[in-house]
Amino acid sequence: MHSLAELTRLFAARFDVNHFPEKPATLYDPNRYFLQLGGKRIRPLLVLMGNELVDDIKEDAWHAAFAIELFHNFTLIHDDIMDAAALRRGMQTVHHKYGQNTAILAGDVMLVKAYDYLNLLHRDVSRPVVALFNKTAAEVCEGQQLDIDFEQQPNVQLEEYIEMIRLKTSVLIAAALKMGAIIGGAGKGNQEHLYAFGENLGIAFQVQDDYLDAFGDPEKFGKEVGGDIRQNKKTFLAIHTRDVASEAQRQQLQTLMQENPADKVQQVLSIMKACGVDEWALQLKQQYFDKAMQHLDAVAVMSSRKQQLFDLANFLIARDH
Amino acid sequence: MHSLAELTRLFAARFDVNHFPEKPATLYDPNRYFLQLGGKRIRPLLVLMGNELVDDIKEDAWHAAFAIELFHNFTLIHDDIMDAAALRRGMQTVHHKYGQNTAILAGDVMLVKAYDYLNLLHRDVSRPVVALFNKTAAEVCEGQQLDIDFEQQPNVQLEEYIEMIRLKTSVLIAAALKMGAIIGGAGKGNQEHLYAFGENLGIAFQVQDDYLDAFGDPEKFGKEVGGDIRQNKKTFLAIHTRDVASEAQRQQLQTLMQENPADKVQQVLSIMKACGVDEWALQLKQQYFDKAMQHLDAVAVMSSRKQQLFDLANFLIARDH
């Protein structure tokens, strides 16, 4: 088995090659530009770790890991268009740098490239892995669509929001792990527990993300806190605050969201604290984290093989930035 | 073997079902809406005809035909965004009706659905068919990108334009036929001749398209002629006219393109005729059509099996609307 650092290095050594033809450069330079922005690359590592949970890394795990990372980048390129985002990882987004039409096409061809790697899979795993990949890809689109819908929807319920996050974020993490497990030769039961581990971990991660954006230590967080509040974004915190606030607080929130005063972040944060939303979020995160851990516990392999995933989960969730 | 009309009916009977889940309706209603607009559905028929050239239609041919038709619709949804087109087949485009973000996602998920059908292919044909599909999908994106590039490029050469058309239009026709041939069990030689038949036919078809837009009979054409000229579109005709026009004619064209007078179409058409561009286009079409026919001739199966494709090719190219 490899350490997380080793897997990261091994993946980079294989993945940091030119995946695309030289021409037309107007199409493929944007793809190369975006891939070299890097990123955490957690998802492809999860494929490798899912495989290593049950066996040595097989060649197919690399193909699947490539496909997962390319798919993730495809979603980012298209999401950035939809969010009209100018920056990604501190650099210009593809549509900002190369224009929207090229960004649509660069995303499209990135997705096709992902399927090119999947087409290298051995026959015995190809069909279930591709079926899972397709199901997940459709769900990620569904999640993104729900996210768009929610912007116009005044009373998004917590359960709806959780389902959107599950689709938009969690299923890809879950699928990456399960694809690795399928390739490694894990049994159905282990595959499902790993999937559920990823699903719950993904939600815990998103709760953490929302929490840090509001209550993170600005010095450790690396960026100004309160960005979500400033943009009136629907988050775990915003939705729960609306649910538990008094009528007076609710009206105060409404006014703050409409009028955007200079001290809006401070005022919203103090309402959130008065409602105990910070504590609630930490508990919610812990709840999903515990559920994730129960599923990891239930994976029937030697504990030593699972240590890696325990460590990664703790690292992801304990982070304060 | 089936007649073209029979194949059309059989395909419709299988394809006109609900390919997508009900929810979220905000994502999948746009897909359903777009698919029910119909269209000629030539491409999936080519898969079936490629198969029937060598054997009875196999179940896999239907899967590949579905994938080809869904892929084609995916490209249309995204192309309509890029072209800012309000109408498609006389109806609202997806981005006009449902917004741009949803149109991006609806296209994405349509492409994923195409791969879902490909994942049903039997093992013996799956890898070569998917590899051809992926290569073609990337090429169609490349063609679309070149088309975007050419809008800003003043001196597009005829060979560059032909290559763009080959990528944007021809390779999908060629690949549809070849996929059918692979599934039907054709040998490599026949596969390649069929591919070349489709490639050349596709270019002949586009020359025809450009010709009719300028020189078609308005009554039979069904829409006003001269749309391409009015929009200063780069076409086979426009590029060749620029290449063979005298200096005086070239300057006249330049002025017409900049000033857009009311009689611009008439004036450009008379320059084109003076340069013999109408005759040239008919010859160019015939050249590609003849090349296509040579390749179809070279396909080593009984002539009776090829009659269908001969007829279709003649129908596509002889059309005056």
XYZ file of C-alpha atoms in Angstrom:
642
model
C 0.000 0.000 0.000
C 1.007 3.562 -0.669
C 0.773 6.609 1.532
C -1.425 9.479 0.455
C 1.673 11.476 -0.440
C 3.003 8.615 -2.553
C -0.313 8.180 -4.366
C -0.458 11.911 -5.011
C 3.020 11.843 -6.501
C 2.389 8.702 -8.547
C -0.838 10.122 -9.919
C 0.792 13.415 -10.872
C 3.643 11.577 -12.589
C 1.178 9.735 -14.821
C -1.507 12.375 -15.246
C 0.645 15.421 -15.959
C 1.121 14.572 -19.606
C -0.498 16.035 -22.684
C -3.921 14.388 -22.955
C -4.933 16.216 -26.101
C -3.731 16.634 -29.695
C -1.790 19.773 -30.557
C -4.349 21.024 -33.093
C -6.598 22.850 -33.219
C -4.749 24.761 -30.515
C -7.753 27.069 -30.153
C -9.673 24.104 -28.722
C -7.007 22.118 -26.904
C -4.844 24.872 -25.411
C -7.767 25.821 -23.127
C -7.935 22.196 -21.949
C -4.204 22.101 -21.286
C -4.380 25.472 -19.534
C -7.153 24.324 -17.239
C -5.587 20.987 -16.320
C -2.274 22.599 -15.393
C -4.078 24.744 -12.818
C -3.911 21.575 -10.747
C -6.239 21.350 -7.806
C -6.408 18.918 -4.922
C -7.037 15.870 -7.064
C -8.737 14.033 -4.220
C -11.165 12.188 -6.494
C -8.703 10.214 -8.592
C -6.813 9.312 -5.409
C -10.052 7.852 -4.069
C -10.179 5.502 -7.062
C -6.665 4.321 -6.275
C -7.438 4.002 -2.562
C -10.661 2.104 -3.279
C -8.586 -0.334 -5.314
C -5.820 -0.621 -2.701
C -8.347 -1.396 -0.033
C -8.675 -4.873 -1.520
C -5.699 -5.439 -3.815
C -2.617 -3.939 -5.416
C -3.333 -1.110 -7.823
C -4.360 -2.464 -11.199
C -3.755 -0.724 -14.493
C -7.506 -0.167 -14.825
C -7.532 1.941 -11.658
C -5.289 4.464 -13.380
C -7.627 4.621 -16.373
C -10.617 5.149 -14.089
C -8.715 7.722 -12.015
C -7.851 9.656 -15.180
C -11.492 9.530 -16.279
C -12.712 10.770 -12.889
C -10.268 13.670 -12.834
C -11.076 14.686 -16.417
C -14.780 14.444 -15.668
C -14.340 16.651 -12.603
C -12.494 19.236 -14.682
C -15.216 19.106 -17.349
C -17.810 19.959 -14.699
C -15.673 22.815 -13.384
C -15.244 24.380 -16.848
C -18.997 24.287 -17.486
C -19.938 25.289 -13.920
C -17.696 28.340 -14.174
C -19.679 29.451 -17.239
C -22.967 28.959 -15.397
C -21.709 30.771 -12.292
C -20.152 33.524 -14.436
C -17.012 32.952 -12.360
C -13.964 34.930 -13.401
C -11.431 33.038 -11.300
C -10.693 29.407 -10.502
C -7.759 28.485 -8.289
C -6.723 32.123 -8.460
C -6.419 32.032 -12.263
C -8.742 33.044 -15.094
C -11.534 30.608 -15.837
C -11.629 29.098 -19.322
C -14.601 31.127 -20.517
C -13.016 34.335 -19.236
C -9.715 33.628 -20.927
C -10.898 32.009 -24.164
C -14.553 32.988 -24.540
C -17.727 31.176 -23.696
C -18.153 29.151 -26.877
C -14.691 27.689 -26.591
C -15.313 26.924 -22.912
C -18.440 24.943 -23.799
C -16.502 22.967 -26.414
C -13.409 22.516 -24.235
C -15.651 21.049 -21.541
C -17.402 18.790 -24.039
C -14.168 17.410 -25.407
C -12.791 16.950 -21.878
C -15.766 14.698 -21.128
C -15.183 12.744 -24.341
C -11.546 12.291 -23.296
C -12.691 10.862 -19.972
C -14.630 8.216 -21.897
C -11.527 7.511 -23.958
C -9.756 6.368 -20.805
C -12.770 4.354 -19.697
C -12.656 2.578 -23.046
C -9.297 1.118 -22.016
C -10.833 -0.810 -19.109
C -10.657 -4.573 -19.193
C -13.801 -6.367 -20.225
C -14.564 -7.854 -16.827
C -14.948 -4.467 -15.116
C -15.767 -2.190 -18.028
C -19.548 -2.476 -17.997
C -20.206 -1.941 -14.258
C -17.589 0.815 -13.993
C -18.932 2.714 -17.023
C -22.518 2.237 -15.826
C -21.566 3.754 -12.469
C -19.664 6.545 -14.184
C -22.676 7.390 -16.391
C -25.124 7.274 -13.508
C -22.856 9.560 -11.516
C -22.285 11.944 -14.417
C -26.039 12.346 -14.896
C -26.519 12.890 -11.150
C -23.856 15.593 -11.058
C -25.726 17.391 -13.874
C -28.965 16.973 -11.917
C -27.324 18.436 -8.815
C -26.038 21.408 -10.752
C -29.495 21.969 -12.247
C -31.086 21.855 -8.776
C -28.508 24.359 -7.589
C -29.561 26.675 -10.441
C -33.238 26.093 -9.621
C -32.707 26.876 -5.949
C -31.379 30.342 -6.757
C -34.894 31.324 -7.811
C -36.705 29.262 -5.191
C -37.444 31.196 -1.982
C -38.130 28.345 0.432
C -35.638 25.613 -0.192
C -36.045 22.899 2.441
C -33.047 21.443 4.233
C -33.720 17.961 2.832
C -33.877 19.328 -0.711
C -30.636 21.159 -0.161
C -28.947 18.029 1.195
C -30.154 16.056 -1.823
C -28.734 18.718 -4.142
C -25.362 18.569 -2.359
C -25.438 14.773 -2.463
C -25.904 14.870 -6.239
C -23.601 17.750 -6.984
C -20.725 16.739 -4.743
C -21.050 13.481 -2.846
C -21.892 10.942 -5.531
C -18.665 11.612 -7.416
C -16.610 10.985 -4.287
C -18.657 7.865 -3.583
C -18.394 6.642 -7.178
C -14.630 7.185 -7.303
C -14.208 4.931 -4.271
C -16.609 2.328 -5.599
C -15.008 2.274 -9.043
C -11.679 1.573 -7.379
C -13.300 -1.158 -5.292
C -14.889 -2.793 -8.343
C -11.564 -2.747 -10.169
C -9.760 -4.085 -7.116
C -12.228 -6.965 -6.950
C -14.195 -6.076 -3.802
C -17.493 -7.844 -3.104
C -20.855 -6.134 -3.514
C -21.241 -5.488 0.213
C -17.905 -3.764 0.496
C -18.632 -1.753 -2.633
C -21.878 -0.443 -1.150
C -20.336 0.419 2.226
C -17.546 2.298 0.504
C -20.088 4.156 -1.610
C -22.098 5.120 1.474
C -18.871 6.179 3.198
C -18.137 8.529 0.309
C -21.682 9.843 0.137
C -21.772 10.777 3.816
C -18.241 12.092 3.849
C -19.095 14.359 0.917
C -22.008 15.892 2.773
C -19.945 16.309 5.948
C -17.322 18.013 3.820
C -19.850 20.447 2.381
C -21.246 21.293 5.829
C -17.665 21.976 6.871
C -17.180 24.182 3.818
C -20.284 26.225 4.576
C -19.290 26.458 8.252
C -15.777 27.681 7.513
C -17.024 30.296 5.085
C -19.003 31.840 7.930
C -17.163 30.926 11.120
C -13.657 30.071 9.935
C -10.597 31.788 11.363
C -9.850 34.441 8.716
C -6.104 33.931 9.123
C -6.239 30.190 8.579
C -9.085 30.349 6.074
C -6.910 32.189 3.588
C -9.742 34.257 2.242
C -12.187 36.697 3.760
C -14.958 34.930 5.651
C -18.597 35.647 4.912
C -18.473 35.374 1.119
C -21.586 33.171 1.065
C -23.451 35.596 3.322
C -22.447 38.553 1.215
C -23.848 36.823 -1.902
C -27.047 35.669 -0.142
C -26.027 32.120 -1.033
C -28.198 29.261 0.076
C -26.072 27.145 2.384
C -26.664 24.685 5.192
C -26.311 27.622 7.572
C -28.583 30.025 5.708
C -31.368 27.495 5.321
C -31.261 26.363 8.929
C -31.105 29.933 10.186
C -34.265 30.761 8.262
C -35.912 27.624 9.706
C -35.162 28.373 13.366
C -35.113 32.179 13.462
C -37.846 34.111 15.210
C -40.215 36.187 13.108
C -38.289 39.339 14.032
C -34.952 37.743 13.105
C -36.358 36.469 9.847
C -37.491 39.957 8.889
C -34.125 41.357 9.906
C -32.408 38.774 7.659
C -34.722 39.652 4.799
C -33.856 43.312 5.120
C -30.125 42.574 5.316
C -30.292 40.436 2.179
C -32.128 43.124 0.250
C -30.236 46.170 1.434
C -26.718 44.758 1.695
C -25.407 47.158 4.369
C -21.655 47.370 4.918
C -21.870 45.366 8.164
C -24.189 42.722 6.705
C -21.805 39.830 7.365
C -21.377 40.784 11.027
C -25.102 41.217 11.526
C -26.030 37.928 9.863
C -23.321 36.114 11.806
C -24.666 37.432 15.076
C -28.181 36.268 14.215
C -26.764 32.875 13.284
C -24.921 32.661 16.591
C -27.980 33.793 18.519
C -29.856 30.916 16.862
C -27.107 28.439 17.669
C -26.534 27.713 14.002
C -22.767 27.404 14.436
C -23.166 24.633 16.984
C -25.898 22.999 14.916
C -23.628 22.911 11.845
C -20.790 21.282 13.781
C -23.208 18.651 15.060
C -24.639 18.047 11.591
C -21.149 17.630 10.196
C -20.302 15.179 12.963
C -23.492 13.239 12.295
C -22.603 12.685 8.634
C -18.992 12.053 9.516
C -20.001 9.392 12.052
C -22.280 7.753 9.509
C -19.418 7.739 7.018
C -17.173 6.120 9.604
C -19.736 3.439 10.392
C -19.782 2.449 6.753
C -16.013 2.419 6.556
C -15.968 0.285 9.694
C -18.323 -2.139 8.009
C -16.019 -2.682 5.042
C -14.828 -6.225 5.592
C -11.088 -5.906 5.063
C -8.201 -5.776 7.515
C -8.204 -2.544 9.503
C -4.700 -1.748 8.386
C -5.951 -1.504 4.810
C -8.547 1.046 5.869
C -6.212 3.280 7.850
C -5.463 5.357 4.795
C -9.113 6.247 4.226
C -9.662 6.959 7.929
C -6.739 9.354 7.826
C -7.927 11.049 4.660
C -11.454 11.465 6.011
C -10.119 12.958 9.229
C -7.823 15.243 7.319
C -10.640 16.490 5.095
C -13.019 17.089 7.939
C -10.640 18.400 10.572
C -9.279 21.052 8.231
C -9.790 24.644 9.335
C -9.213 26.158 5.907
C -33.331 -5.864 -45.822
C -35.616 -2.973 -45.058
C -36.551 -0.001 -47.167
C -35.582 3.456 -46.020
C -39.194 4.123 -45.081
C -39.347 0.918 -43.040
C -36.104 1.713 -41.240
C -37.363 5.209 -40.492
C -40.546 3.807 -39.025
C -38.780 1.087 -37.049
C -36.309 3.567 -35.618
C -39.050 5.983 -34.606
C -41.003 3.184 -32.941
C -38.001 2.328 -30.753
C -36.512 5.761 -30.241
C -39.644 7.770 -29.479
C -39.735 6.721 -25.846
C -38.773 8.587 -22.722
C -34.977 8.347 -22.468
C -34.711 10.344 -19.268
C -35.961 10.188 -15.677
C -38.927 12.362 -14.741
C -37.012 14.389 -12.158
C -35.614 16.926 -11.987
C -38.054 18.099 -14.636
C -36.130 21.365 -14.931
C -33.249 19.367 -16.423
C -34.990 16.568 -18.311
C -38.040 18.367 -19.751
C -35.691 20.390 -21.990
C -34.179 17.106 -23.261
C -37.616 15.647 -23.948
C -38.713 18.874 -25.613
C -35.727 18.919 -27.926
C -35.942 15.262 -28.925
C -39.622 15.533 -29.829
C -38.755 18.271 -32.342
C -37.747 15.326 -34.479
C -35.482 16.067 -37.426
C -34.442 13.942 -40.365
C -32.697 11.284 -38.290
C -30.484 10.297 -41.180
C -27.531 9.437 -38.946
C -29.086 6.633 -36.912
C -30.496 5.167 -40.126
C -26.951 5.062 -41.482
C -25.940 2.853 -38.546
C -28.756 0.449 -39.384
C -27.931 0.557 -43.102
C -24.236 -0.016 -42.420
C -25.248 -3.100 -40.456
C -27.708 -4.349 -43.095
C -25.089 -4.058 -45.779
C -23.481 -7.186 -44.356
C -26.013 -8.891 -42.099
C -29.437 -8.689 -40.481
C -29.814 -5.865 -38.006
C -28.340 -6.816 -34.654
C -29.531 -5.525 -31.310
C -26.255 -3.599 -30.953
C -27.049 -1.556 -34.064
C -30.069 -0.112 -32.285
C -27.932 0.835 -29.283
C -25.363 2.516 -31.536
C -28.104 4.236 -33.557
C -29.605 5.620 -30.344
C -26.175 6.845 -29.230
C -25.526 8.534 -32.584
C -28.881 10.309 -32.585
C -28.489 11.465 -28.963
C -24.966 12.645 -29.692
C -26.211 14.601 -32.708
C -28.879 16.256 -30.570
C -26.308 17.085 -27.900
C -24.211 18.916 -30.516
C -27.277 20.798 -31.760
C -28.235 22.006 -28.278
C -24.716 23.302 -27.616
C -24.236 24.674 -31.157
C -27.458 26.660 -30.842
C -26.018 28.353 -27.740
C -22.789 29.177 -29.581
C -24.648 30.466 -32.643
C -27.123 32.379 -30.453
C -29.822 30.729 -32.554
C -33.397 31.400 -31.468
C -35.036 28.739 -33.630
C -34.377 25.107 -34.509
C -36.751 23.223 -36.770
C -39.092 26.183 -36.508
C -39.309 25.907 -32.727
C -37.523 27.640 -29.862
C -34.014 26.422 -29.145
C -33.342 24.970 -25.692
C -31.345 27.941 -24.433
C -34.023 30.339 -25.647
C -36.801 28.407 -23.992
C -35.084 27.276 -20.790
C -32.066 29.549 -20.385
C -28.439 29.065 -21.252
C -27.286 27.274 -18.122
C -29.941 24.626 -18.455
C -29.091 24.248 -22.145
C -25.455 23.560 -21.286
C -26.504 20.935 -18.730
C -29.203 19.408 -20.938
C -26.592 18.949 -23.658
C -24.119 17.446 -21.206
C -26.596 14.934 -19.877
C -27.730 14.071 -23.432
C -24.125 13.126 -24.222
C -23.921 11.010 -21.061
C -27.122 9.251 -22.141
C -25.536 8.440 -25.499
C -22.748 6.668 -23.628
C -25.349 4.793 -21.601
C -26.588 3.140 -24.792
C -23.035 2.440 -25.934
C -22.450 0.668 -22.629
C -25.032 -1.921 -23.703
C -22.908 -3.052 -26.661
C -21.651 -6.612 -26.675
C -18.070 -7.146 -25.692
C -16.832 -8.128 -29.119
C -17.736 -4.812 -30.736
C -17.813 -2.473 -27.758
C -14.205 -1.320 -27.783
C -13.817 -0.473 -31.506
C -17.271 1.118 -31.703
C -16.719 3.285 -28.625
C -13.218 4.227 -29.815
C -14.696 5.365 -33.146
C -17.487 7.192 -31.351
C -14.996 9.033 -29.116
C -12.690 9.937 -31.995
C -15.672 11.248 -33.932
C -17.074 13.166 -30.977
C -13.742 14.935 -30.478
C -13.518 15.709 -34.198
C -17.012 17.225 -34.241
C -15.927 19.517 -31.362
C -12.771 20.382 -33.317
C -14.855 21.209 -36.398
C -17.149 23.434 -34.398
C -14.145 25.220 -32.864
C -12.628 25.793 -36.331
C -15.974 27.185 -37.470
C -15.845 29.650 -34.548
C -12.222 30.506 -35.358
C -13.008 31.132 -39.025
C -15.538 33.820 -38.137
C -12.633 36.020 -37.039
C -10.193 34.854 -39.697
C -10.236 37.014 -42.857
C -8.548 34.681 -45.342
C -9.839 31.176 -44.766
C -8.459 28.886 -47.474
C -10.711 26.459 -49.319
C -8.780 23.447 -48.012
C -9.128 24.696 -44.431
C -12.839 25.192 -44.954
C -13.244 21.695 -46.401
C -11.370 20.247 -43.439
C -13.681 22.137 -41.053
C -16.754 20.771 -42.851
C -15.265 17.282 -42.839
C -14.848 17.443 -39.056
C -18.066 19.238 -38.250
C -20.376 17.279 -40.543
C -18.845 14.428 -42.511
C -17.107 12.330 -39.887
C -20.350 11.691 -37.993
C -22.037 10.413 -41.159
C -18.976 8.306 -41.933
C -18.740 6.986 -38.370
C -22.435 6.088 -38.247
C -22.010 3.898 -41.325
C -18.788 2.365 -40.054
C -20.241 1.618 -36.629
C -23.067 -0.243 -38.323
C -20.563 -2.108 -40.475
C -18.460 -3.104 -37.454
C -21.550 -4.353 -35.649
C -22.730 -6.190 -38.746
C -19.384 -7.948 -38.973
C -17.901 -6.290 -42.072
C -14.194 -6.696 -42.814
C -11.714 -3.852 -42.355
C -11.613 -3.010 -46.062
C -15.349 -2.648 -46.314
C -15.417 -0.592 -43.127
C -12.895 1.863 -44.563
C -14.663 2.181 -47.908
C -17.949 2.844 -46.155
C -16.274 5.449 -43.978
C -14.789 7.172 -47.035
C -18.186 6.991 -48.747
C -19.733 8.839 -45.803
C -16.919 11.362 -45.596
C -17.212 12.355 -49.253
C -20.981 12.264 -49.256
C -21.011 14.600 -46.252
C -18.892 17.162 -48.066
C -20.974 16.862 -51.258
C -24.043 17.417 -49.095
C -22.598 20.586 -47.584
C -21.614 21.972 -51.000
C -25.206 21.306 -52.059
C -26.449 23.089 -48.958
C -24.327 26.158 -49.645
C -25.355 26.099 -53.322
C -29.074 25.921 -52.579
C -28.868 28.752 -50.073
C -27.615 31.004 -52.885
C -28.986 29.532 -56.108
C -31.921 27.416 -54.971
C -35.406 27.905 -56.371
C -37.078 30.045 -53.658
C -40.362 28.190 -54.097
C -38.867 24.752 -53.629
C -36.254 25.879 -51.096
C -38.962 26.742 -48.619
C -37.086 29.705 -47.190
C -35.711 32.885 -48.651
C -32.498 32.302 -50.552
C -29.384 34.289 -49.781
C -29.395 33.891 -45.991
C -25.696 33.010 -45.971
C -24.868 36.015 -48.147
C -26.900 38.334 -45.978
C -24.960 37.173 -42.899
C -21.549 37.329 -44.664
C -21.187 33.636 -43.859
C -18.110 31.817 -45.007
C -19.308 29.118 -47.382
C -17.839 27.126 -50.253
C -19.266 29.777 -52.576
C -18.055 32.824 -50.631
C -14.521 31.476 -50.284
C -14.209 30.483 -53.916
C -15.694 33.775 -55.102
C -13.065 35.655 -53.146
C -10.372 33.402 -54.653
C -11.355 33.909 -58.295
C -12.820 37.423 -58.285
C -11.005 40.271 -59.987
C -9.561 43.027 -57.828
C -12.529 45.257 -58.704
C -15.038 42.521 -57.832
C -13.242 41.788 -54.594
C -13.473 45.409 -53.538
C -17.122 45.475 -54.545
C -17.749 42.404 -52.363
C -15.898 44.009 -49.484
C -18.076 47.101 -49.711
C -21.259 45.029 -49.949
C -20.294 43.032 -46.855
C -19.572 46.175 -44.876
C -22.477 48.325 -45.991
C -25.234 45.721 -46.301
C -27.337 47.524 -48.925
C -30.915 46.335 -49.509
C -29.984 44.632 -52.786
C -26.845 43.007 -51.367
C -27.985 39.450 -52.100
C -28.738 40.243 -55.737
C -25.441 42.062 -56.204
C -23.353 39.297 -54.619
C -25.201 36.656 -56.625
C -24.472 38.447 -59.867
C -20.768 38.671 -59.006
C -20.824 34.953 -58.171
C -22.462 34.134 -61.472
C -20.045 36.384 -63.354
C -17.236 34.385 -61.755
C -18.887 31.069 -62.649
C -19.116 30.090 -58.988
C -22.510 28.418 -59.464
C -21.108 26.058 -62.077
C -17.965 25.504 -60.020
C -20.025 24.512 -56.977
C -22.065 21.979 -58.950
C -18.860 20.489 -60.267
C -17.292 20.369 -56.812
C -20.373 18.641 -55.451
C -20.253 16.130 -58.294
C -16.570 15.512 -57.636
C -17.175 14.562 -53.995
C -20.288 12.652 -54.907
C -18.372 10.632 -57.510
C -15.641 9.903 -54.987
C -18.281 8.750 -52.530
C -19.778 6.479 -55.162
C -16.402 4.973 -56.013
C -15.968 3.976 -52.396
C -19.455 2.526 -52.213
C -18.717 0.608 -55.419
C -15.606 -0.790 -53.781
C -17.514 -2.239 -50.832
C -17.319 -5.960 -51.480
C -20.893 -7.078 -50.981
C -23.638 -7.948 -53.428
C -24.846 -4.899 -55.354
C -28.399 -5.498 -54.238
C -27.307 -4.912 -50.648
C -25.860 -1.533 -51.615
C -28.873 -0.289 -53.561
C -30.332 1.275 -50.447
C -27.270 3.443 -49.833
C -27.041 4.413 -53.511
C -30.638 5.555 -53.369
C -30.157 7.477 -50.149
C -27.050 9.215 -51.491
C -28.850 10.183 -54.669
C -31.826 11.402 -52.708
C -29.662 13.547 -50.433
C -27.684 15.079 -53.250
C -30.391 15.469 -55.874
C -32.659 17.377 -53.493
C -33.488 20.919 -54.487
C -34.607 22.035 -51.066
